[in-house]
Short mmCIF file of C-alpha atoms in Angstrom, two decimals:
data_model
loop_
_atom_site.label_atom_id
_atom_site.label_comp_id
_atom_site.label_asym_id
_atom_site.label_seq_id
_atom_site.Cartn_x
_atom_site.Cartn_y
_atom_site.Cartn_z
CA MET A 1 -0.01 -0.02 -0.08
CA GLU A 2 2.84 2.35 0.74
CA SER A 3 4.34 1.99 -2.69
CA ILE A 4 1.07 2.92 -4.27
CA LEU A 5 0.59 5.95 -2.02
CA TYR A 6 4.15 7.20 -2.87
CA HIS A 7 2.97 7.71 -6.50
CA VAL A 8 -0.01 9.84 -5.45
CA GLN A 9 1.67 11.89 -2.86
CA GLY A 10 0.57 15.57 -3.12
CA PHE A 11 -2.67 14.75 -5.01
CA MET A 12 -4.89 13.81 -2.08
CA TYR A 13 -5.42 14.83 1.40
CA PRO A 14 -4.34 12.49 4.25
CA ASN A 15 -7.93 11.67 5.26
CA GLU A 16 -8.82 10.51 1.70
CA VAL A 17 -6.48 7.62 1.83
CA GLU A 18 -8.88 5.43 3.57
CA LEU A 19 -12.72 5.53 3.49
CA GLN A 20 -14.01 6.16 6.99
CA TRP A 21 -17.31 4.36 6.44
CA SER A 22 -18.02 1.69 8.89
CA ILE A 23 -20.72 -0.97 8.88
CA LEU A 24 -22.77 1.41 11.09
CA ILE A 25 -22.88 4.07 8.31
CA VAL A 26 -23.75 1.53 5.63
CA LEU A 27 -26.49 0.04 7.85
CA TYR A 28 -28.39 3.27 8.02
CA PRO A 29 -29.38 3.45 4.35
CA PHE A 30 -30.16 -0.31 4.45
CA ILE A 31 -32.50 0.13 7.43
CA THR A 32 -34.20 3.25 5.88
CA GLY A 33 -34.62 1.24 2.65
CA LEU A 34 -36.62 -1.42 4.62
CA VAL A 35 -38.75 1.37 6.05
CA ALA A 36 -39.48 2.70 2.62
CA GLY A 37 -40.11 -0.78 1.09
CA ALA A 38 -42.55 -1.66 3.93
CA PHE A 39 -44.34 1.71 3.61
CA ILE A 40 -44.62 1.25 -0.17
CA LEU A 41 -46.05 -2.15 0.34
CA ALA A 42 -48.65 -0.73 2.75
CA SER A 43 -49.43 2.11 0.28
CA LEU A 44 -50.01 -0.40 -2.52
CA GLU A 45 -53.07 -1.66 -0.69
CA ARG A 46 -54.15 1.64 0.90
CA VAL A 47 -53.77 4.03 -2.12
CA PHE A 48 -53.94 1.81 -5.11
CA ASN A 49 -56.21 -1.03 -3.75
CA VAL A 50 -53.92 -3.86 -4.81
CA GLU A 51 -55.79 -6.77 -3.38
CA ALA A 52 -52.74 -9.18 -3.60
CA VAL A 53 -51.02 -7.29 -0.80
CA LYS A 54 -54.03 -6.72 1.39
CA PRO A 55 -53.20 -9.36 4.00
CA THR A 56 -49.71 -7.70 4.58
CA TYR A 57 -51.00 -4.10 5.05
CA ARG A 58 -51.08 -3.98 8.87
CA LEU A 59 -47.91 -5.97 9.25
CA ALA A 60 -46.14 -3.70 6.72
CA LEU A 61 -47.13 -0.64 8.73
CA LEU A 62 -45.87 -2.12 11.99
CA THR A 63 -42.69 -3.24 10.23
CA ALA A 64 -42.10 0.26 8.81
CA LEU A 65 -42.63 1.74 12.29
CA SER A 66 -40.34 -0.76 14.01
CA PHE A 67 -37.47 -0.27 11.55
CA MET A 68 -38.02 3.51 11.55
CA LEU A 69 -37.61 3.65 15.35
CA VAL A 70 -34.21 1.83 15.16
CA ALA A 71 -32.96 3.32 11.92
CA PRO A 72 -31.02 6.23 13.47
CA LEU A 73 -29.34 3.99 16.01
CA PRO A 74 -26.37 3.16 13.81
CA LEU A 75 -25.63 6.82 13.22
CA GLN A 76 -25.91 7.43 16.93
CA LEU A 77 -23.52 4.65 17.75
CA HIS A 78 -21.03 5.99 14.99
CA LEU A 79 -20.87 9.43 16.57
CA GLY A 80 -18.18 10.14 19.12
CA HIS A 81 -20.71 11.90 21.35
CA PRO A 82 -24.23 10.69 20.42
CA GLU A 83 -25.74 12.92 23.17
CA ARG A 84 -24.80 15.92 21.03
CA SER A 85 -27.30 14.87 18.40
CA LEU A 86 -30.02 16.53 20.48
CA GLU A 87 -28.41 19.87 19.69
CA MET A 88 -29.69 19.78 16.12
CA TYR A 89 -33.25 19.71 17.48
CA LEU A 90 -32.68 22.32 20.23
CA THR A 91 -30.66 24.83 18.16
CA PRO A 92 -31.35 23.99 14.56
CA HIS A 93 -29.43 25.53 11.62
CA THR A 94 -31.55 25.79 8.43
CA SER A 95 -28.57 25.29 6.13
CA SER A 96 -27.60 22.05 7.88
CA ALA A 97 -28.69 18.99 5.91
CA MET A 98 -28.48 16.75 8.97
CA ALA A 99 -30.73 19.05 11.04
CA MET A 100 -33.32 19.50 8.25
CA PHE A 101 -33.37 15.67 7.53
CA GLY A 102 -33.80 15.13 11.28
CA PHE A 103 -36.93 17.33 11.34
CA VAL A 104 -38.31 15.64 8.10
CA TYR A 105 -37.63 12.29 9.66
CA LEU A 106 -39.20 13.19 12.94
CA TRP A 107 -42.27 14.70 11.14
CA TYR A 108 -42.69 11.56 9.00
CA LEU A 109 -42.37 9.29 11.97
CA MET A 110 -44.78 11.19 14.19
CA VAL A 111 -47.39 12.49 11.79
CA VAL A 112 -47.63 10.05 8.94
CA LEU A 113 -46.65 6.68 10.33
CA VAL A 114 -47.84 6.83 13.93
CA LEU A 115 -51.07 8.55 12.95
CA GLU A 116 -51.81 6.08 10.20
CA ILE A 117 -51.12 3.15 12.44
CA TRP A 118 -53.34 4.61 15.18
CA LEU A 119 -56.15 5.17 12.81
CA ASP A 120 -55.88 1.55 11.54
CA TYR A 121 -55.69 0.07 15.04
CA ARG A 122 -58.06 2.37 16.80
CA LYS A 123 -61.01 -0.06 16.67
CA ASP A 124 -58.92 -2.80 18.15
CA ILE A 125 -57.65 -0.53 20.82
CA VAL A 126 -61.18 0.43 21.76
CA LEU A 127 -62.35 -3.25 21.85
CA LEU A 128 -59.34 -4.06 24.13
CA ALA A 129 -60.27 -1.20 26.39
CA ARG A 130 -63.83 -2.46 26.65
CA SER A 131 -62.75 -6.03 27.51
CA THR A 132 -60.15 -5.31 30.22
CA THR A 133 -60.28 -3.65 33.60
CA GLY A 134 -57.79 -1.85 35.84
CA TRP A 135 -54.83 -0.21 34.73
CA THR A 136 -54.71 -1.97 31.37
CA GLN A 137 -58.13 -0.52 30.63
CA LYS A 138 -56.81 2.92 31.45
CA LEU A 139 -53.82 2.43 29.22
CA TYR A 140 -56.01 1.30 26.25
CA ARG A 141 -58.42 4.14 26.84
CA ALA A 142 -55.47 6.68 26.77
CA MET A 143 -54.22 5.05 23.61
CA ALA A 144 -57.67 5.53 22.05
CA LEU A 145 -57.56 9.24 23.31
CA TRP A 146 -60.55 8.46 25.68
CA SER A 147 -62.80 7.90 22.64
CA ASP A 148 -64.85 4.71 22.50
CA ASN A 149 -66.83 5.45 19.34
CA ILE A 150 -66.32 2.72 16.80
CA SER A 151 -69.55 3.30 14.83
CA GLU A 152 -69.58 2.59 11.06
CA ARG A 153 -69.38 6.37 10.41
CA SER A 154 -66.47 6.84 12.74
CA LEU A 155 -64.44 3.94 11.14
CA GLU A 156 -65.35 5.34 7.73
CA ILE A 157 -63.86 8.76 8.74
CA ASP A 158 -60.75 6.99 10.06
CA ASP A 159 -60.27 5.24 6.79
CA LYS A 160 -60.63 8.49 4.79
CA VAL A 161 -58.32 10.31 6.97
CA GLY A 162 -55.74 7.52 6.83
CA ARG A 163 -56.02 7.39 3.09
CA PHE A 164 -55.42 11.14 2.94
CA ILE A 165 -52.40 10.89 5.16
CA THR A 166 -50.98 8.08 3.11
CA ILE A 167 -51.34 10.01 -0.08
#
C-alpha cells in the first residue's frame, strides 16, 4: 500500500487515503430502505387498492414503524458523542442538511406513520379497552384518546383520514 501511495503523494488529502465508512454508516441506508419498502407495500393496498398485498397491510405498517424507530441507532453509535445529536433539534441551523433531515424524519415518523397506524388500530384498541379492567383498561383508553366511538361512520372517517395521510 505504501508503494502505491508514494506515487499519489501531493494529490490527495491524508484523510482521503482510507474510506471512513464503517458498517454502522452503511447500515443506516439499508434500514431506511426497509422502512421505505414496507411503507410502499402498505401504500399499494391503501392508495392503489392492490388486493394481492391486502393481508400484509397492517404488518407492513408495523414493520415500517419498527425499523423507523431503530434506523437512527447506527448513526448514533457511530458518533463520538451521540448525546450531541439533540443539539440539532434544540438549536437547528436551516442550512444544515442533517438538522433538516432530522426534522423531516421526525415529522414523517410522528405525523404520517404513527397517525396512520393509530387510525388503523383504533377499533382494536377500543375493543381491548372495553374487554379489560384496571390499569390496562386505562392504558388502552389513553391510547384511544378516551374515545370509544367505533360506529360505522367513525371507522369510515378513520379510513378516509388514513387514506389522505398516506397520499
